Amino acid sequence: MKLKNSTVTVIGGSGFIGRQVVERLARAGARIIVLTRNADRAKFLRPMGAPGQITLVSGQANDDAILRQVIDQSDAVVNTVGILAETGKQKFSALQAELPAAIGQMLAENAFLANSALRMVQLSAIGADAQSKSRYARTKAEGEAGLLAAWPSATILRPSLVFGAGDGFFNRFAGMAMTAPAIPVIGGGSNRIQPVYVGDVADAVINALKNDKTAGQIYELGGPDVMSFRDAMRYLLKCIRRKRLLLSVPFPIMHMAATAMRILPQPPVTNDQLKLLKTDNIVADDALTLADLGVAPTAMDAVVPSYLERYKPGGQFNMS
């Protein structure tokens, strides 16, 4: 499809990945509807486009009336909604399993009425597996299946761990390294990850929308660097020029700690997240990848050191 003058709805468009998608859609000349929980807090998106180009709609993504309202006005839909842990009303089943299926059903109904949002891109995750012990991974797989059952022409993108300025991975551990004498490496840190740049994920979304041949396909998105979790922590410490002990913590001990921390409003780690850390998070050998979407993966060295500078001793302006 041609993005210029098309209307694209981005569900969760104020999030880490969503805002990058919105920016690129604006540059491509699309009209953009952003469904977000709080439109006032998402006003930072408006300057990304021309006056009137970006419309912000407040509402819960799993509110069928609001969801239908934004989908009915669109030529394409991008769903970036996902959570790493359940908090309050934010549940895996509702947001990761039921929401994509509901979007697919609405697209199918619109197609029957000849008022179809022709393209749909779903942000899922590497590791989505209906047989996984992790509810996060299971609901991601259920969401994919429900969407494709209702709307088979959807394109599904499965990124590995996503990095970039403002990410919740390298920033989180860098902040910990500023004060803690050691960084916990769960289960020895042997599980492998393939970090992918958030800008590359956003470019993949745009290219998928523009190329109708991506309809019905599943792509796994990973960067050029495959590393163990322990090596990622070593890389982080090198970037921020700090020496810290990498403390290996066995899974059974971490599970006991996670169980004890369930009473906290936002526990630092959950049992479900620990289950994810027991498996690799890398692109499969036979998968369609960023290259198939015309995106050259960005190396971590080109991005990560610059946004971690503020965690160095003395801060980002220390020249020593």
Short mmCIF file of C-alpha atoms in Angstrom, two decimals:
data_model
loop_
_atom_site.label_atom_id
_atom_site.label_comp_id
_atom_site.label_asym_id
_atom_site.label_seq_id
_atom_site.Cartn_x
_atom_site.Cartn_y
_atom_site.Cartn_z
CA MET A 1 0.00 0.00 0.00
CA LYS A 2 1.01 3.63 -0.42
CA LEU A 3 1.42 5.34 2.92
CA LYS A 4 1.12 8.92 1.68
CA ASN A 5 -2.38 10.21 2.46
CA SER A 6 -3.41 6.83 3.88
CA THR A 7 -4.79 6.62 7.41
CA VAL A 8 -2.91 4.31 9.75
CA THR A 9 -3.99 3.51 13.29
CA VAL A 10 -1.18 2.73 15.73
CA ILE A 11 -2.42 1.00 18.85
CA GLY A 12 -0.06 1.74 21.70
CA GLY A 13 1.62 4.45 19.65
CA SER A 14 3.07 6.34 22.62
CA GLY A 15 5.21 3.39 23.75
CA PHE A 16 8.88 2.66 23.15
CA ILE A 17 8.38 1.07 19.73
CA GLY A 18 5.12 2.81 18.88
CA ARG A 19 6.56 6.32 18.93
CA GLN A 20 9.25 5.30 16.46
CA VAL A 21 6.56 3.88 14.17
CA VAL A 22 4.53 7.10 14.43
CA GLU A 23 7.55 9.22 13.54
CA ARG A 24 8.28 7.19 10.40
CA LEU A 25 4.65 7.14 9.32
CA ALA A 26 4.54 10.92 9.65
CA ARG A 27 7.65 11.27 7.48
CA ALA A 28 6.00 9.01 4.90
CA GLY A 29 3.02 11.35 4.69
CA ALA A 30 0.41 9.13 6.36
CA ARG A 31 -2.43 10.39 8.50
CA ILE A 32 -2.02 8.75 11.89
CA ILE A 33 -4.49 7.83 14.62
CA VAL A 34 -2.81 6.90 17.89
CA LEU A 35 -4.81 4.93 20.44
CA THR A 36 -3.18 5.44 23.81
CA ARG A 37 -4.26 5.14 27.43
CA ASN A 38 -3.71 8.86 28.07
CA ALA A 39 -3.74 11.30 25.13
CA ASP A 40 -2.51 14.18 27.29
CA ARG A 41 0.69 12.31 28.09
CA ALA A 42 1.13 11.46 24.40
CA LYS A 43 1.10 15.07 23.17
CA PHE A 44 4.83 14.79 22.50
CA LEU A 45 3.89 12.82 19.38
CA ARG A 46 2.10 15.71 17.64
CA PRO A 47 5.25 17.68 16.64
CA MET A 48 6.41 14.59 14.72
CA GLY A 49 3.91 15.47 12.01
CA ALA A 50 2.29 18.47 10.35
CA PRO A 51 -0.66 20.20 12.07
CA GLY A 52 -3.60 17.81 12.11
CA GLN A 53 -1.59 14.87 10.79
CA ILE A 54 -1.54 12.99 14.11
CA THR A 55 -4.77 12.39 16.03
CA LEU A 56 -4.56 11.18 19.63
CA VAL A 57 -7.38 9.08 21.06
CA SER A 58 -7.57 8.19 24.76
CA GLY A 59 -8.86 4.77 25.68
CA GLN A 60 -8.11 1.20 26.64
CA ALA A 61 -7.06 -0.96 23.71
CA ASN A 62 -9.35 -3.76 24.91
CA ASP A 63 -12.42 -1.48 24.87
CA ASP A 64 -14.23 -2.82 21.81
CA ALA A 65 -16.16 0.40 21.15
CA ILE A 66 -13.05 2.58 21.07
CA LEU A 67 -11.08 -0.06 19.17
CA ARG A 68 -13.75 -0.26 16.49
CA GLN A 69 -13.90 3.53 16.27
CA VAL A 70 -10.21 3.86 15.41
CA ILE A 71 -10.09 0.81 13.13
CA ASP A 72 -13.16 1.87 11.11
CA GLN A 73 -11.37 5.07 10.07
CA SER A 74 -8.19 3.34 8.92
CA ASP A 75 -6.54 1.91 5.83
CA ALA A 76 -4.03 0.01 7.99
CA VAL A 77 -3.52 -0.95 11.62
CA VAL A 78 -0.32 -1.45 13.59
CA ASN A 79 -0.61 -3.07 17.02
CA THR A 80 2.39 -2.51 19.28
CA VAL A 81 0.68 -3.35 22.59
CA GLY A 82 2.53 -5.74 24.85
CA ILE A 83 3.54 -6.05 28.51
CA LEU A 84 6.43 -7.84 30.19
CA ALA A 85 4.64 -8.27 33.50
CA GLU A 86 1.06 -8.10 34.72
CA THR A 87 0.10 -5.12 36.88
CA GLY A 88 -3.36 -4.10 38.00
CA LYS A 89 -5.76 -4.36 35.05
CA GLN A 90 -2.92 -4.98 32.59
CA LYS A 91 -3.21 -8.72 31.98
CA PHE A 92 -1.42 -10.97 29.47
CA SER A 93 -4.63 -12.66 28.36
CA ALA A 94 -6.48 -9.43 27.61
CA LEU A 95 -3.68 -7.47 25.93
CA GLN A 96 -1.61 -10.14 24.20
CA ALA A 97 -4.11 -12.89 23.38
CA GLU A 98 -7.57 -11.34 23.15
CA LEU A 99 -6.67 -7.94 21.68
CA PRO A 100 -5.01 -9.17 18.44
CA ALA A 101 -7.87 -11.60 17.89
CA ALA A 102 -10.41 -8.80 18.38
CA ILE A 103 -8.56 -6.62 15.87
CA GLY A 104 -8.58 -9.45 13.35
CA GLN A 105 -12.32 -9.98 13.81
CA MET A 106 -13.04 -6.28 13.29
CA LEU A 107 -10.91 -6.21 10.16
CA ALA A 108 -12.81 -9.22 8.82
CA GLU A 109 -16.16 -7.58 9.56
CA ASN A 110 -15.05 -4.38 7.84
CA ALA A 111 -13.93 -6.37 4.81
CA PHE A 112 -17.39 -7.93 4.61
CA LEU A 113 -18.86 -4.42 4.60
CA ALA A 114 -16.33 -3.28 1.94
CA ASN A 115 -14.83 -0.83 4.42
CA SER A 116 -11.62 -2.71 5.11
CA ALA A 117 -8.42 -1.66 6.80
CA LEU A 118 -6.36 -3.49 4.18
CA ARG A 119 -3.09 -3.97 6.05
CA MET A 120 -2.34 -5.12 9.54
CA VAL A 121 1.04 -5.44 11.30
CA GLN A 122 1.21 -7.16 14.67
CA LEU A 123 4.23 -6.74 16.98
CA SER A 124 4.75 -10.07 18.72
CA ALA A 125 7.99 -11.51 20.11
CA ILE A 126 10.58 -14.18 19.41
CA GLY A 127 9.72 -17.09 21.67
CA ALA A 128 5.96 -16.85 21.10
CA ASP A 129 4.96 -20.47 21.69
CA ALA A 130 1.62 -22.00 22.59
CA GLN A 131 3.49 -24.74 24.52
CA SER A 132 5.74 -22.41 26.50
CA LYS A 133 5.81 -22.55 30.30
CA SER A 134 5.73 -18.74 30.26
CA ARG A 135 2.34 -17.04 30.15
CA TYR A 136 3.95 -14.11 28.33
CA ALA A 137 5.13 -16.38 25.51
CA ARG A 138 1.91 -18.41 25.44
CA THR A 139 -0.34 -15.36 25.16
CA LYS A 140 1.85 -13.91 22.43
CA ALA A 141 1.32 -17.14 20.46
CA GLU A 142 -2.41 -17.13 21.22
CA GLY A 143 -2.64 -13.55 19.95
CA GLU A 144 -0.90 -14.47 16.71
CA ALA A 145 -3.16 -17.48 16.19
CA GLY A 146 -6.35 -15.56 16.93
CA LEU A 147 -5.36 -12.73 14.61
CA LEU A 148 -4.41 -14.99 11.71
CA ALA A 149 -7.55 -17.10 12.13
CA ALA A 150 -9.71 -14.01 11.67
CA TRP A 151 -7.46 -12.01 9.32
CA PRO A 152 -4.94 -14.26 7.51
CA SER A 153 -3.32 -11.38 5.62
CA ALA A 154 -1.84 -9.85 8.78
CA THR A 155 1.94 -9.51 8.97
CA ILE A 156 3.54 -10.60 12.23
CA LEU A 157 6.88 -9.25 13.43
CA ARG A 158 8.70 -11.02 16.26
CA PRO A 159 11.58 -8.93 17.62
CA SER A 160 14.20 -10.18 20.03
CA LEU A 161 15.18 -7.89 22.92
CA VAL A 162 14.76 -4.32 21.61
CA PHE A 163 17.36 -1.68 22.45
CA GLY A 164 17.58 2.05 21.91
CA ALA A 165 17.52 5.34 23.84
CA GLY A 166 14.93 4.94 26.58
CA ASP A 167 14.92 1.14 26.51
CA GLY A 168 14.09 -0.85 29.62
CA PHE A 169 17.03 -3.24 29.39
CA PHE A 170 20.41 -1.55 29.11
CA ASN A 171 19.19 1.56 30.94
CA ARG A 172 17.85 -0.54 33.79
CA PHE A 173 21.05 -2.50 34.37
CA ALA A 174 23.24 0.58 33.83
CA GLY A 175 21.30 2.38 36.53
CA MET A 176 21.80 -0.59 38.82
CA ALA A 177 25.54 -0.61 38.10
CA MET A 178 25.89 3.00 39.23
CA THR A 179 25.34 2.04 42.87
CA ALA A 180 25.27 -1.74 43.28
CA PRO A 181 28.56 -3.60 43.81
CA ALA A 182 27.35 -6.50 41.70
CA ILE A 183 24.92 -7.28 38.89
CA PRO A 184 22.91 -10.50 39.26
CA VAL A 185 23.31 -12.88 36.34
CA ILE A 186 20.35 -15.22 36.58
CA GLY A 187 21.04 -18.89 35.96
CA GLY A 188 24.62 -18.09 35.00
CA GLY A 189 23.54 -15.91 32.10
CA SER A 190 24.12 -18.55 29.43
CA ASN A 191 20.86 -17.91 27.59
CA ARG A 192 21.45 -16.14 24.26
CA ILE A 193 19.84 -12.94 23.03
CA GLN A 194 20.01 -11.11 19.70
CA PRO A 195 19.31 -7.44 20.52
CA VAL A 196 17.61 -5.48 17.75
CA TYR A 197 17.60 -1.70 17.37
CA VAL A 198 14.21 -0.04 17.91
CA GLY A 199 14.69 2.03 14.76
CA ASP A 200 15.14 -1.15 12.73
CA VAL A 201 11.93 -2.59 14.18
CA ALA A 202 10.07 0.58 13.20
CA ASP A 203 11.56 0.45 9.69
CA ALA A 204 10.42 -3.16 9.44
CA VAL A 205 6.87 -2.08 10.27
CA ILE A 206 6.92 0.60 7.57
CA ASN A 207 8.38 -1.72 4.93
CA ALA A 208 5.85 -4.42 5.80
CA LEU A 209 3.00 -1.96 5.31
CA LYS A 210 4.39 -0.77 2.00
CA ASN A 211 4.93 -4.26 0.60
CA ASP A 212 1.72 -6.25 0.19
CA LYS A 213 3.78 -9.41 -0.37
CA THR A 214 4.47 -9.46 3.38
CA ALA A 215 0.79 -10.24 4.05
CA GLY A 216 0.35 -13.46 5.97
CA GLN A 217 4.07 -13.76 6.73
CA ILE A 218 5.91 -14.02 10.04
CA TYR A 219 9.31 -12.34 10.44
CA GLU A 220 11.82 -12.70 13.28
CA LEU A 221 13.81 -9.55 13.96
CA GLY A 222 17.29 -9.68 15.47
CA GLY A 223 20.40 -7.57 15.25
CA PRO A 224 23.84 -8.62 13.99
CA ASP A 225 25.12 -9.41 17.50
CA VAL A 226 24.24 -12.73 19.18
CA MET A 227 25.47 -12.93 22.76
CA SER A 228 24.81 -14.53 26.10
CA PHE A 229 23.10 -12.54 28.82
CA ARG A 230 26.40 -12.54 30.73
CA ASP A 231 28.23 -11.12 27.72
CA ALA A 232 25.55 -8.43 27.39
CA MET A 233 26.29 -7.37 30.96
CA ARG A 234 30.02 -7.33 30.23
CA TYR A 235 29.31 -5.14 27.20
CA LEU A 236 27.18 -2.81 29.30
CA LEU A 237 29.92 -2.38 31.93
CA LYS A 238 32.45 -1.64 29.20
CA CYS A 239 30.18 1.06 27.76
CA ILE A 240 29.77 2.82 31.11
CA ARG A 241 33.37 2.25 32.21
CA ARG A 242 32.50 0.60 35.48
CA LYS A 243 33.82 -2.57 37.09
CA ARG A 244 31.22 -4.66 38.81
CA LEU A 245 31.02 -8.28 39.90
CA LEU A 246 28.75 -10.41 37.75
CA LEU A 247 27.09 -12.53 40.40
CA SER A 248 25.63 -15.82 39.16
CA VAL A 249 22.33 -16.55 40.90
CA PRO A 250 20.78 -20.04 40.42
CA PHE A 251 17.25 -20.18 39.10
CA PRO A 252 15.77 -21.87 42.22
CA ILE A 253 16.98 -19.00 44.41
CA MET A 254 15.63 -16.39 41.97
CA HIS A 255 12.27 -18.16 41.86
CA MET A 256 12.05 -18.01 45.66
CA ALA A 257 12.94 -14.31 45.58
CA ALA A 258 10.41 -13.61 42.82
CA THR A 259 7.70 -15.39 44.81
CA ALA A 260 8.49 -13.28 47.87
CA MET A 261 8.43 -10.06 45.81
CA ARG A 262 4.97 -10.72 44.36
CA ILE A 263 3.49 -8.45 47.05
CA LEU A 264 5.29 -5.41 45.57
CA PRO A 265 3.33 -3.16 43.15
CA GLN A 266 6.07 -3.52 40.53
CA PRO A 267 8.42 -6.39 41.44
CA PRO A 268 11.86 -6.20 39.77
CA VAL A 269 11.48 -9.73 38.42
CA THR A 270 8.62 -12.22 38.16
CA ASN A 271 8.50 -16.00 37.99
CA ASP A 272 7.14 -15.72 34.46
CA GLN A 273 10.12 -13.62 33.38
CA LEU A 274 12.48 -16.17 34.92
CA LYS A 275 10.89 -18.87 32.76
CA LEU A 276 11.69 -16.77 29.68
CA LEU A 277 15.32 -16.50 30.73
CA LYS A 278 15.72 -20.28 30.55
CA THR A 279 15.52 -20.26 26.74
CA ASP A 280 17.39 -18.49 23.96
CA ASN A 281 15.84 -15.44 22.33
CA ILE A 282 17.40 -15.51 18.88
CA VAL A 283 16.25 -15.63 15.26
CA ALA A 284 15.61 -19.16 13.95
CA ASP A 285 17.80 -20.38 11.11
CA ASP A 286 14.84 -20.82 8.76
CA ALA A 287 12.99 -17.61 9.66
CA LEU A 288 12.25 -14.61 7.48
CA THR A 289 14.29 -11.72 8.88
CA LEU A 290 14.99 -7.99 8.72
CA ALA A 291 16.90 -8.59 5.50
CA ASP A 292 13.73 -9.95 3.89
CA LEU A 293 12.07 -6.66 4.80
CA GLY A 294 14.88 -4.62 3.26
CA VAL A 295 16.34 -3.51 6.60
CA ALA A 296 20.06 -3.77 7.37
CA PRO A 297 20.37 -4.53 11.11
CA THR A 298 22.14 -1.89 13.20
CA ALA A 299 25.05 -2.97 15.39
CA MET A 300 24.86 -2.22 19.10
CA ASP A 301 28.14 -0.30 18.96
CA ALA A 302 26.52 2.27 16.68
CA VAL A 303 23.85 3.16 19.23
CA VAL A 304 24.22 1.83 22.77
CA PRO A 305 27.39 3.65 23.94
CA SER A 306 25.91 7.06 23.10
CA TYR A 307 22.77 6.76 25.22
CA LEU A 308 24.58 5.07 28.11
CA GLU A 309 27.13 7.88 28.51
CA ARG A 310 25.18 9.43 31.37
CA TYR A 311 25.87 6.32 33.46
CA LYS A 312 29.66 6.73 33.28
CA PRO A 313 31.53 7.92 36.37
CA GLY A 314 31.19 11.69 36.31
CA GLY A 315 28.38 11.62 33.76
CA GLN A 316 28.25 12.07 30.01
CA PHE A 317 30.39 15.22 29.94
CA ASN A 318 33.32 13.67 31.77
CA MET A 319 36.15 13.65 29.19
CA SER A 320 38.58 11.55 31.25
#
